[in-house]
Coordinates of C-alpha atoms in Angstrom, one line a residue:
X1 CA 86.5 213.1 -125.7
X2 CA 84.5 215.2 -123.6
X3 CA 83.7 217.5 -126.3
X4 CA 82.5 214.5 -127.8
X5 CA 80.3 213.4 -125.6
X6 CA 78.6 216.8 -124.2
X7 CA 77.9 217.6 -128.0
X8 CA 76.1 214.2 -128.2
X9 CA 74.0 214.7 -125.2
X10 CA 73.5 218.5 -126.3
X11 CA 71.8 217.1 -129.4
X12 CA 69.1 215.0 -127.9
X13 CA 68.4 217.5 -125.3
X14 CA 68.4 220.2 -127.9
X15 CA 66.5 218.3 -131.0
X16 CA 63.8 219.9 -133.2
X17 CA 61.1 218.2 -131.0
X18 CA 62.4 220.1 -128.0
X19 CA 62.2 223.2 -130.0
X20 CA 59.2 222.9 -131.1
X21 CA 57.8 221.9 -127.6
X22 CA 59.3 225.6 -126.2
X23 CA 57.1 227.6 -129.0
X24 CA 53.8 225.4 -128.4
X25 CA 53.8 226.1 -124.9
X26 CA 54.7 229.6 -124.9
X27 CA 52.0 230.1 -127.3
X28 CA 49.2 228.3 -125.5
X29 CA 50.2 230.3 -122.7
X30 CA 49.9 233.6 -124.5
X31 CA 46.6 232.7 -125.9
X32 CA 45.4 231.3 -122.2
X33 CA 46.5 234.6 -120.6
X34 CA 44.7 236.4 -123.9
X35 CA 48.3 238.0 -124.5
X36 CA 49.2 239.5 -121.5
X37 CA 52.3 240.9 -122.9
X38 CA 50.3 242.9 -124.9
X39 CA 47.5 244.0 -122.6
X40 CA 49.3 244.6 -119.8
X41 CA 52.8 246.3 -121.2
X42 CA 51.5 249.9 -119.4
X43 CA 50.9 247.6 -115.8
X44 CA 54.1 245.8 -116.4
X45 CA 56.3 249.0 -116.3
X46 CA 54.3 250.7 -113.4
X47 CA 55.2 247.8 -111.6
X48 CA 58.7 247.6 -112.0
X49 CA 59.1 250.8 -110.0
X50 CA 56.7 250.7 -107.8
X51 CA 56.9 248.3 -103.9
X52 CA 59.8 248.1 -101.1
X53 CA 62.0 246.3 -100.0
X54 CA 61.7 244.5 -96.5
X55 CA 63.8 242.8 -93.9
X56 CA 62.7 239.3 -95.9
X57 CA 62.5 240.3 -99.7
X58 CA 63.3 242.7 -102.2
X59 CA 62.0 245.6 -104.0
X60 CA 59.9 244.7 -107.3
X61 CA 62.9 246.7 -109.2
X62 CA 65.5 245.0 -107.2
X63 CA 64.3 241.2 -108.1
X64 CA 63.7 243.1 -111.6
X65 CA 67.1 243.7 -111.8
X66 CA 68.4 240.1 -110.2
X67 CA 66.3 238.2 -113.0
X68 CA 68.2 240.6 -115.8
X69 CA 71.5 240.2 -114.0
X70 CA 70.6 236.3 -115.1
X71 CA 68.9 237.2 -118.5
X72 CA 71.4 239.7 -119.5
X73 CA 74.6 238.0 -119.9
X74 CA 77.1 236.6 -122.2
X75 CA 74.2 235.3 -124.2
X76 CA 73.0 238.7 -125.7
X77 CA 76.7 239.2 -126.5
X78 CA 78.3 236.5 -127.8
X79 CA 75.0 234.3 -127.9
X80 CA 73.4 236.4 -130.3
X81 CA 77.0 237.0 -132.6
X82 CA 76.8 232.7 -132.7
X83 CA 73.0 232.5 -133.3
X84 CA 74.0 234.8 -136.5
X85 CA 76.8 232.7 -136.8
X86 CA 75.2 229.1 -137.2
X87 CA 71.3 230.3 -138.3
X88 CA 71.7 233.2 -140.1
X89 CA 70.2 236.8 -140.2
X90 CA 67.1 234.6 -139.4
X91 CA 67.3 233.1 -136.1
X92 CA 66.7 236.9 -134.9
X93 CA 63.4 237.3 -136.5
X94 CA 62.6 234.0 -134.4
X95 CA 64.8 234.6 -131.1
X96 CA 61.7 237.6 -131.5
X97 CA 59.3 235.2 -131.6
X98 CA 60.7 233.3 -128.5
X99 CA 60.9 236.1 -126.6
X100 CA 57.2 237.4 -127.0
X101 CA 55.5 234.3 -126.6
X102 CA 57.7 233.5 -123.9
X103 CA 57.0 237.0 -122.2
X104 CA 53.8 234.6 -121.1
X105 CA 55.7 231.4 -119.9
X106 CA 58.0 234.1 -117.6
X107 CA 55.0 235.1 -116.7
X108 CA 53.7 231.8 -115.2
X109 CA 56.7 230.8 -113.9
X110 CA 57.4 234.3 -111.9
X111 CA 53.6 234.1 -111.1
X112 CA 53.8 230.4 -109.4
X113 CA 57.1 231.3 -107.8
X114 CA 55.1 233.7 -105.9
X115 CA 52.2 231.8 -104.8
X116 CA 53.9 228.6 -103.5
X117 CA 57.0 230.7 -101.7
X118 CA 58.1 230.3 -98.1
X119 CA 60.4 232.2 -95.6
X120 CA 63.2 230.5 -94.4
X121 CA 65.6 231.6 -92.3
X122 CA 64.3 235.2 -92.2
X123 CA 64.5 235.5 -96.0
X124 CA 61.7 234.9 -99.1
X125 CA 62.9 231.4 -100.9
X126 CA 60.9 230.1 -104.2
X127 CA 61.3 228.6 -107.4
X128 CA 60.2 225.4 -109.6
X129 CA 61.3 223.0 -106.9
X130 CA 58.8 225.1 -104.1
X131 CA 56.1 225.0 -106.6
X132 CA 56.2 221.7 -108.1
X133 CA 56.2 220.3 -104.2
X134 CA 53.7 222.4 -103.2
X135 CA 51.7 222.5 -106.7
X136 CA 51.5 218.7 -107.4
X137 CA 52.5 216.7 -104.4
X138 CA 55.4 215.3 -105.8
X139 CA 58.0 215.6 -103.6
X140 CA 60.5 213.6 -106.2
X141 CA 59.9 215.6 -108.8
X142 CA 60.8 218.8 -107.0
X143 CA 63.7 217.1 -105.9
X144 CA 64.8 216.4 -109.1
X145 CA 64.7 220.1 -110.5
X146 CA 66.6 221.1 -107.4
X147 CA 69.4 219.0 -107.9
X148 CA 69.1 219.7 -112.0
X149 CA 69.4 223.3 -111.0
X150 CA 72.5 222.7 -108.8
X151 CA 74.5 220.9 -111.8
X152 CA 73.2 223.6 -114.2
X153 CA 73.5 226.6 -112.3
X154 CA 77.1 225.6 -110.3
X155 CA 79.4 223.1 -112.9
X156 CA 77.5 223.5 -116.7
X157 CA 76.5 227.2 -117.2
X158 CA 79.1 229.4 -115.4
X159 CA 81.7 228.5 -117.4
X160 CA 80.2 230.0 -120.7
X161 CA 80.1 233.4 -118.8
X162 CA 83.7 233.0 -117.6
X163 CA 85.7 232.2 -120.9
X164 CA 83.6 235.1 -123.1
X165 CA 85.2 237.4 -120.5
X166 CA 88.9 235.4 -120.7
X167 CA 88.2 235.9 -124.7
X168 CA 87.5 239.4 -125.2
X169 CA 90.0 240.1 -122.3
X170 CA 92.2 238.6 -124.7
X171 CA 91.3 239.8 -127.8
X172 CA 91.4 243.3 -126.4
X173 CA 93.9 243.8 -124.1
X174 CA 96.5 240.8 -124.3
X175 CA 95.8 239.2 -120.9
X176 CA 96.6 236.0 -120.1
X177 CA 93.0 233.9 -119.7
X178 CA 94.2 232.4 -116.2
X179 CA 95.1 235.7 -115.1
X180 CA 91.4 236.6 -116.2
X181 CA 90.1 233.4 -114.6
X182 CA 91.6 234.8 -111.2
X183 CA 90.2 238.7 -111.4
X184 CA 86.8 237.1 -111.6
X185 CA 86.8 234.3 -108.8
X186 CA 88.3 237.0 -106.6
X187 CA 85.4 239.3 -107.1
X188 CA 82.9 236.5 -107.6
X189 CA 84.1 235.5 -104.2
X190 CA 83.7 238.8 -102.6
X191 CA 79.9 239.2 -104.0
X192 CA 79.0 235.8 -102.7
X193 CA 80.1 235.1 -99.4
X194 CA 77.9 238.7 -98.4
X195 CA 74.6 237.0 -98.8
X196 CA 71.4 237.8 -101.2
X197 CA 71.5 241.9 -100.5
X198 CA 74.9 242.0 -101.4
X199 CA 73.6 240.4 -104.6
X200 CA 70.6 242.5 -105.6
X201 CA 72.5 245.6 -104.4
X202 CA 75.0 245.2 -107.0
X203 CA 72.2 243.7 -109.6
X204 CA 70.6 247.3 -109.0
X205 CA 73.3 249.5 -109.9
X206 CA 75.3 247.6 -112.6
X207 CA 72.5 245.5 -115.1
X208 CA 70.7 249.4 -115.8
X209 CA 73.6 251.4 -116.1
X210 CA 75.3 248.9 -118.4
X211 CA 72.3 247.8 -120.4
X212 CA 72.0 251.6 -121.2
X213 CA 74.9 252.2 -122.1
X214 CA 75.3 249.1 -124.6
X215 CA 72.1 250.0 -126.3
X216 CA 73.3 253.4 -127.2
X217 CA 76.1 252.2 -128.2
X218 CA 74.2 249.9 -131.0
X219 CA 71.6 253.2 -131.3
X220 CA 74.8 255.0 -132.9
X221 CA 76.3 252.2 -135.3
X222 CA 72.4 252.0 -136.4
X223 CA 72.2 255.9 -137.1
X224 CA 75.7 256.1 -139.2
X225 CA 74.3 253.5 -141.4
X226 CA 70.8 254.6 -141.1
X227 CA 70.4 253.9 -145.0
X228 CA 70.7 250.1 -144.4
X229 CA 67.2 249.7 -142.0
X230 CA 65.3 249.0 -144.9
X231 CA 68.0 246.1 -146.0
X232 CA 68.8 244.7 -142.7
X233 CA 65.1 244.1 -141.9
X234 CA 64.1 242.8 -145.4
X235 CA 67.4 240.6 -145.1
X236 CA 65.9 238.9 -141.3
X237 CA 62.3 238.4 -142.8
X238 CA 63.5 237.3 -145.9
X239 CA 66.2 235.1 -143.8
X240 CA 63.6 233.4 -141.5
X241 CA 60.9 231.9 -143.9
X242 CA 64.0 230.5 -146.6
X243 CA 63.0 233.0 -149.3
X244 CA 66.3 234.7 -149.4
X245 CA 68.9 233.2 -152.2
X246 CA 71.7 233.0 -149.9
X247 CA 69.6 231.7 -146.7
X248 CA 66.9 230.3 -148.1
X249 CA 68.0 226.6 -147.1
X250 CA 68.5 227.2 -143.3
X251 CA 64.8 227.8 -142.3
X252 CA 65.4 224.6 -140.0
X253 CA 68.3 225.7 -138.6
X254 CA 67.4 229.8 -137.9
X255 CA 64.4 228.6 -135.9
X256 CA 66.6 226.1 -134.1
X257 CA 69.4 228.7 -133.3
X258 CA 66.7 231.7 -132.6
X259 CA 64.5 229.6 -130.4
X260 CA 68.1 228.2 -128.5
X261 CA 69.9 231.6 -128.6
X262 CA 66.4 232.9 -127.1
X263 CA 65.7 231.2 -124.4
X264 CA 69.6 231.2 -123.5
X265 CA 69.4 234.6 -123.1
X266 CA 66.0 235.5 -121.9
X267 CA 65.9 232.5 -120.0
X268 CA 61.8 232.3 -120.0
X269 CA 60.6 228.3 -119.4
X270 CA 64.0 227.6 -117.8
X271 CA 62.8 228.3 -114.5
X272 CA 65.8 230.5 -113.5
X273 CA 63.9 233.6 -113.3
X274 CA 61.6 232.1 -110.9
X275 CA 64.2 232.2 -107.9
X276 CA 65.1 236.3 -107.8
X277 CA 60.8 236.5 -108.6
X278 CA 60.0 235.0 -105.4
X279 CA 62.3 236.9 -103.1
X280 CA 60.1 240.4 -104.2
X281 CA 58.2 242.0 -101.8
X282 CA 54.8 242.0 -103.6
X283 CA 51.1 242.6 -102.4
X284 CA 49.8 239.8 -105.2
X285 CA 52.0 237.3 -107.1
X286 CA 50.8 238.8 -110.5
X287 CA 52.7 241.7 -109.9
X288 CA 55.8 239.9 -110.0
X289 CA 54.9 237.9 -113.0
X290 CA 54.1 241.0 -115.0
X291 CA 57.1 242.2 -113.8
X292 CA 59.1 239.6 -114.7
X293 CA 57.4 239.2 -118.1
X294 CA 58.5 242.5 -119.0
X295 CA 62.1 241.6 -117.6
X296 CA 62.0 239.4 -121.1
X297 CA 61.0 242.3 -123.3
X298 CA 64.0 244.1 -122.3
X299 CA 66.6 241.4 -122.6
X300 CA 65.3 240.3 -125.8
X301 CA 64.3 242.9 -127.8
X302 CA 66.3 245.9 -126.3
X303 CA 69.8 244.4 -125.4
X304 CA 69.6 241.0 -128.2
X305 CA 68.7 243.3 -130.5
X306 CA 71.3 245.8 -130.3
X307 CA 73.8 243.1 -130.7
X308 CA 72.1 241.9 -134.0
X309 CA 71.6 245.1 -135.2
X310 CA 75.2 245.8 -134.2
X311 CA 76.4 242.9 -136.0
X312 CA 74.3 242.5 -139.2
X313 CA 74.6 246.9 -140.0
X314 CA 78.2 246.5 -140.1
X315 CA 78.5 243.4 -142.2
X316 CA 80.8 242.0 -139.6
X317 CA 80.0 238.7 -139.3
X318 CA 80.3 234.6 -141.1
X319 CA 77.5 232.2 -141.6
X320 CA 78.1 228.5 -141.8
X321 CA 75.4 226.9 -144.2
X322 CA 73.8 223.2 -143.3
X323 CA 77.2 221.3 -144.5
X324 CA 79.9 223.2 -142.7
X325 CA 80.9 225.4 -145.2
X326 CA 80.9 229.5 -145.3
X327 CA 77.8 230.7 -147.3
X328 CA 78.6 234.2 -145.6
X329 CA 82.2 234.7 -145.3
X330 CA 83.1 238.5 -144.4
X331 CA 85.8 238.0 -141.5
X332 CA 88.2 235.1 -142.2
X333 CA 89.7 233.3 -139.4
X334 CA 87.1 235.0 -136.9
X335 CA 85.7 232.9 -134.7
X336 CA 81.5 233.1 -134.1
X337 CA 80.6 234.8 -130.9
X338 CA 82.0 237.6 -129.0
X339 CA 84.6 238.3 -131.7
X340 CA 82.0 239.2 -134.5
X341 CA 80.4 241.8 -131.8
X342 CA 84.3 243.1 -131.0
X343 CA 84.5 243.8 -134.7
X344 CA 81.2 245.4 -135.2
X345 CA 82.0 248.1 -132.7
X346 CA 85.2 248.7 -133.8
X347 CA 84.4 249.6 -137.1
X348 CA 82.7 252.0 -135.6
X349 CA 85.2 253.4 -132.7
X350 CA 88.7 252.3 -134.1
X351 CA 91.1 252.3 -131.3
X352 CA 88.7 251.4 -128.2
X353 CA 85.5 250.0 -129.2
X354 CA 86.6 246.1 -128.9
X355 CA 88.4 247.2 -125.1
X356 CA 84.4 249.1 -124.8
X357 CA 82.7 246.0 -125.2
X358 CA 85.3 243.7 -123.2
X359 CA 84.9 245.6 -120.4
X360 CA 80.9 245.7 -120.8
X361 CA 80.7 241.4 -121.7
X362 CA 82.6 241.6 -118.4
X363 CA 79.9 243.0 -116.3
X364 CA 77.3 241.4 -118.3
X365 CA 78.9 237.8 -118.0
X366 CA 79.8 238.5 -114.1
X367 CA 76.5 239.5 -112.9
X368 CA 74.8 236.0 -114.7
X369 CA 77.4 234.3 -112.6
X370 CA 76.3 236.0 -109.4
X371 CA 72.8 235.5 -110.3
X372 CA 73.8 231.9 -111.4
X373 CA 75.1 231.7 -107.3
X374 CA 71.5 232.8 -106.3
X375 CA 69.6 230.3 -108.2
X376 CA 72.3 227.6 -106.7
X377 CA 71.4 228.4 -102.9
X378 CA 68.1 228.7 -103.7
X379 CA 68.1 225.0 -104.4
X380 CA 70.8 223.9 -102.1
X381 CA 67.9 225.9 -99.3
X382 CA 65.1 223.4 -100.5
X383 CA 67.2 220.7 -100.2
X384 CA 69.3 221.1 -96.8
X385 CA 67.3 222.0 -93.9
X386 CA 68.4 225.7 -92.4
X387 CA 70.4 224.4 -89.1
X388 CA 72.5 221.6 -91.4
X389 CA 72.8 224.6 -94.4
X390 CA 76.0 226.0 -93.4
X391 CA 78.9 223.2 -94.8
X392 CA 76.6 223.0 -98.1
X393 CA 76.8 226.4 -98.8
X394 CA 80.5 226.7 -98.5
X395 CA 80.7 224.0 -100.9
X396 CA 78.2 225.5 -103.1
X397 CA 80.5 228.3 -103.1
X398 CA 83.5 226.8 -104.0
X399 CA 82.5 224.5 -106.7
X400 CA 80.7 227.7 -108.7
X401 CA 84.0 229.3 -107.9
X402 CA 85.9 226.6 -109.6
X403 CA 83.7 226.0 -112.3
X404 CA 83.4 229.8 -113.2
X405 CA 88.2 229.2 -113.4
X406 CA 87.7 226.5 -115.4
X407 CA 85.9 227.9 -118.0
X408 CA 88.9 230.5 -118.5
X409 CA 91.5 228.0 -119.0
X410 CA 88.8 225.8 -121.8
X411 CA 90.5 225.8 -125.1
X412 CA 87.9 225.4 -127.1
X413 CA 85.1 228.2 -126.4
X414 CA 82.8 225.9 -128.1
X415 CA 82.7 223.5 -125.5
X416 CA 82.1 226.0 -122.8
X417 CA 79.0 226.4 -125.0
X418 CA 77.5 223.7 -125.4
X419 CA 78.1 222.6 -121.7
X420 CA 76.1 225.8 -120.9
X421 CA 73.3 224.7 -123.3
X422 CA 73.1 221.5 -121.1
X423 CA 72.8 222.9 -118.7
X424 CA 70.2 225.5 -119.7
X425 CA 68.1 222.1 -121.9
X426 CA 67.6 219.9 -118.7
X427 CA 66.0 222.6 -116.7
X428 CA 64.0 223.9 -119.2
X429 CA 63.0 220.2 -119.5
X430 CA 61.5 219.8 -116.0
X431 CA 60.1 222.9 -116.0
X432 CA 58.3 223.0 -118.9
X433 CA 56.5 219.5 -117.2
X434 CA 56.0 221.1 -113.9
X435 CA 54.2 224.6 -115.7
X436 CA 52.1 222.7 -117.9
X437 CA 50.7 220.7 -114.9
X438 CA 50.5 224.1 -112.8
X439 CA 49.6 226.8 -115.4
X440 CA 45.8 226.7 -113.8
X441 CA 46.7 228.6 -110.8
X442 CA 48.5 230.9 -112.6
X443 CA 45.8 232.0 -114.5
X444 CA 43.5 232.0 -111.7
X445 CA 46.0 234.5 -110.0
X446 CA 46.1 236.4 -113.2
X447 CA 42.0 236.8 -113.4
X448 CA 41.8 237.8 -109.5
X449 CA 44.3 240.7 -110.1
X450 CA 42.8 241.9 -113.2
X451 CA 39.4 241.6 -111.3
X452 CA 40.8 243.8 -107.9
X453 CA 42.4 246.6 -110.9
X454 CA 39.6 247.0 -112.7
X455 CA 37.8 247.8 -109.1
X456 CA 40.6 250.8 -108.0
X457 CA 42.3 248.4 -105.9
X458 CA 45.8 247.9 -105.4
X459 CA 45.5 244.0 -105.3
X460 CA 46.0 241.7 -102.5
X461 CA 46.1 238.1 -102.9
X462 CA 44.4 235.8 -100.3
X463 CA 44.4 232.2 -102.2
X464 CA 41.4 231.1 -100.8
X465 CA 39.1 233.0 -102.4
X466 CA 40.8 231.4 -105.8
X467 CA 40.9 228.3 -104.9
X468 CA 44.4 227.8 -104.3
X469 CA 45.3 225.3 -101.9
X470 CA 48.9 225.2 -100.1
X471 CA 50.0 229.0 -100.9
X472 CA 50.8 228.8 -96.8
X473 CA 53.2 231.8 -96.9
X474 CA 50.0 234.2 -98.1
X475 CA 47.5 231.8 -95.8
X476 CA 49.3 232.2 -92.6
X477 CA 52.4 234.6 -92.5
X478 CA 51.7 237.4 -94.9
X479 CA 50.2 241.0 -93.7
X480 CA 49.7 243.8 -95.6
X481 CA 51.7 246.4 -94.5
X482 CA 50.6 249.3 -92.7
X483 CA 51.5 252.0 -94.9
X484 CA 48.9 250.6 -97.3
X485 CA 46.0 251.0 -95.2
X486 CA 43.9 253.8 -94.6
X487 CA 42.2 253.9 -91.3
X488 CA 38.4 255.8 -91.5
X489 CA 36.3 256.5 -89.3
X490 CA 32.1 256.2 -90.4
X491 CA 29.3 256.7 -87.7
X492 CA 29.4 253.8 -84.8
X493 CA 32.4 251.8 -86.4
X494 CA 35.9 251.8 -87.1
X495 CA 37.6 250.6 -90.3
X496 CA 40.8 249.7 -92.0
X497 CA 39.9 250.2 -95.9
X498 CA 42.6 250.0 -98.7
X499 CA 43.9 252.8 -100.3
X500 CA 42.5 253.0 -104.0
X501 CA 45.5 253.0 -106.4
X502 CA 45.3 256.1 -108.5

């Protein structure tokens, strides 16, 4: 019954319309902001290793990391395997699409989460439901994302994570998925209950060192069957505009499952990104959004793509044509997903490559849960007033902890799925409304830091001079700090200039 009724309700909020919408506005955006992902790729890495940390926020490279810990998850794993799955070599060609157009949308969405932050309770708080209150008055509507976010982020989404861990857990080493389900609340519950540093302190370590590791991984299968490039490209082209033989009748379908897949994974117009964006330290919101852009890049076309590549080299995979049947049928009794990536690798390394990527889905998967917590409090903070927080955070941490068991005891990992598209569809929906009512100031951000670079300056953001009204955090509290002045002295007068970014 329930799988019933989530699939029904995953098909409106997931129809072609929807789709569609997510590609029109991440291309409006990308023209607006004259492709930013392009122009500004060289800034965007700078960036990423470059600001502190502080006794409210996080380093650029810390939120960095908390966004990927969210981006890089089960979805770029098992998400990708399915997208091959149910859309064919295709979908990746436009999962590519997704994620550069949507570069720009991250963009915007980091950018606004900047500008329309506060500090509460001695930390940095932001995200869609601060912007859309501050952005367009409407105190409702902000509302209405926050408690979207809590249903998403605590009972729809962290189930997905949990069960592609029970599964290859499974697959690989035997154990019991409750046992599974109890390893992970455990740690979840350790992570948690030690507050936001905790959280990017473990983001920081584990999403680089894994993400490395799992690209070179895919870097090897694509050199021992180096011969097949040519093919495997050709066969994703071919694939996405319907002129293959085999494909050529799921054109529909790949865009559907690249554009889903996509933004599943890279998360850009979901609004999830935002939250670890407006905790960074920064000396002008741009920074953060270029930042953050490039966070998509990485998930997308570095970590997605080794899985595809992973997947289609090998040959190790099934494709389901428009009617249900196999038109691609290379693994019988395989189920889509994780196990198609488990068999990729262990083509490769016989004997341990399904236990190598078990144990790297695990870290992948457990840090989206932790980031998935983040997002949750973020919300719950908007909502509940700091002195009346404390009892709704406990329960905040409880239900993710229950929701993140049950989705190791689901039988059907299908269901865990499409609960975890819901969840990911009625954010995006609000969002998407609140950005295309707020882009303006994003841009206008955008222009003045572009305007400060091109003079030597290392930007800093004072919204009236753009015309941005209610940014009160950079109005009233912020001040530059003093290890970014330089203090010279010129005949009769004494003066604090900044320090020309070489």
């Amino acid at each position: 019954m329930l799988e019933k009724w989530a699939a029904a309700v995953n098909g409106i909020i997931w129809s072609n319309p929807v789709v569609y919408v997510c590609l029109g506005v991440g291309l409006l955006f990308s023209i607006m902001t004259r492709f930013l992902q392009i122009r500004h790729l060289k800034e965007m890495i700078r960036l990423v290793f470059k600001g502190k940390s502080s006794e409210a926020g996080v380093s650029s490279f810390q939120a960095f990391t908390m966004a990927l810990s969210g981006r890089v998850g089960t979805g770029n794993i098992a998400g990708i395997a399915l997208a091959v799955g149910m859309g064919g070599p295709g979908a990746i060609f436009w999962m590519w699409v997704m994620a550069f157009i949507g570069s720009a949308t991250a963009f915007v969405e980091s950018t606004l989460a900047q500008v329309y932050k506060v500090k509460r309770d001695g930390l940095y708080r932001g995200g869609p439901a601060f912007y859309i209150e501050k952005g367009t008055g409407l105190k409702w509507f902000a509302v209405i994302f926050a408690v979207v976010a809590l249903v998403a982020m605590c009972l729809l989404m962290p189930g997905t994570q949990s069960n592609s861990i029970a599964v290859a857990f499974h697959s690989s080493f035997g154990m019991d998925m409750k046992v599974s389900g109890i390893l992970v609340v455990v740690l979840l519950a350790l992570i948690i209950f030690g507050g936001v540093k905790r959280i990017a302190n473990v983001a920081q370590v584990v999403i680089p060192f894994m993400a490395l590791g799992y690209i070179l991984v895919s870097f090897y299968i694509m050199m021992t069957n180096l011969t097949a490039l040519p093919d495997v490209f050709l066969l994703i082209f071919r694939s996405a505009f319907g002129v293959d033989s085999v494909f050529g009748g799921m054109v529909g379908t790949a865009i559907a499952w690249g554009v889903k897949r996509g933004i599943y994974s890279n998360e850009a117009g979901q609004g999830s990104g935002a939250h670890p964006a407006a905790a960074a330290e920064v000396s002008h919101p741009a920074k953060q959004g270029l930042v953050q852009a490039f966070s998509v890049y990485v998930d997308t076309f570095l970590v997605c793509t080794s899985t595809a590549f992973m997947v289609l080299f090998t040959g190790m995979y099934n494709v389901k044509g428009p009617g249900g049947d196999f038109i691609v049928h290379n693994l019988p009794g395989v189920e889509e997903g994780t196990q198609y990536t488990q068999a990729a690798i262990e083509s490769v390394f016989p004997g341990f490559g399904s236990s190598l990527l078990a144990i790297t889905l695990f870290f992948f998967a457990f840090t989206t849960i932790i980031s998935y917590y983040y997002i949750a409090e973020t919300n719950m903070a908007y909502l509940v007033a700091d002195h009346k927080a404390k009892w709704p955070m406990f329960v905040l941490k409880l239900v993710i902890l229950g929701s993140t068991f049950y989705g190791t005891v689901v039988k059907e990992s299908a269901l865990a799925w499409t609960l975890g598209d819901m969840g990911v569809g009625i954010m995006l929906w609000v969002n998407l409304i609140a950005m295309i009512l707020l882009a303006k100031p994003a841009f206008r951000v955008l222009k003045d830091y572009e305007r400060q670079r091109k003079r030597g300056l290392d930007p800093v953001f004072d919204p009236e001079k753009v015309g941005i009204p209610n940014a009160e955090y950079w109005s009233k509290e912020y001040r530059q700090p003093a290890d970014e002045l330089t203090i010279t002295v010129e005949p009769g007068k004494l003066q604090a200039r900044k320090m020309i970014d070489k």
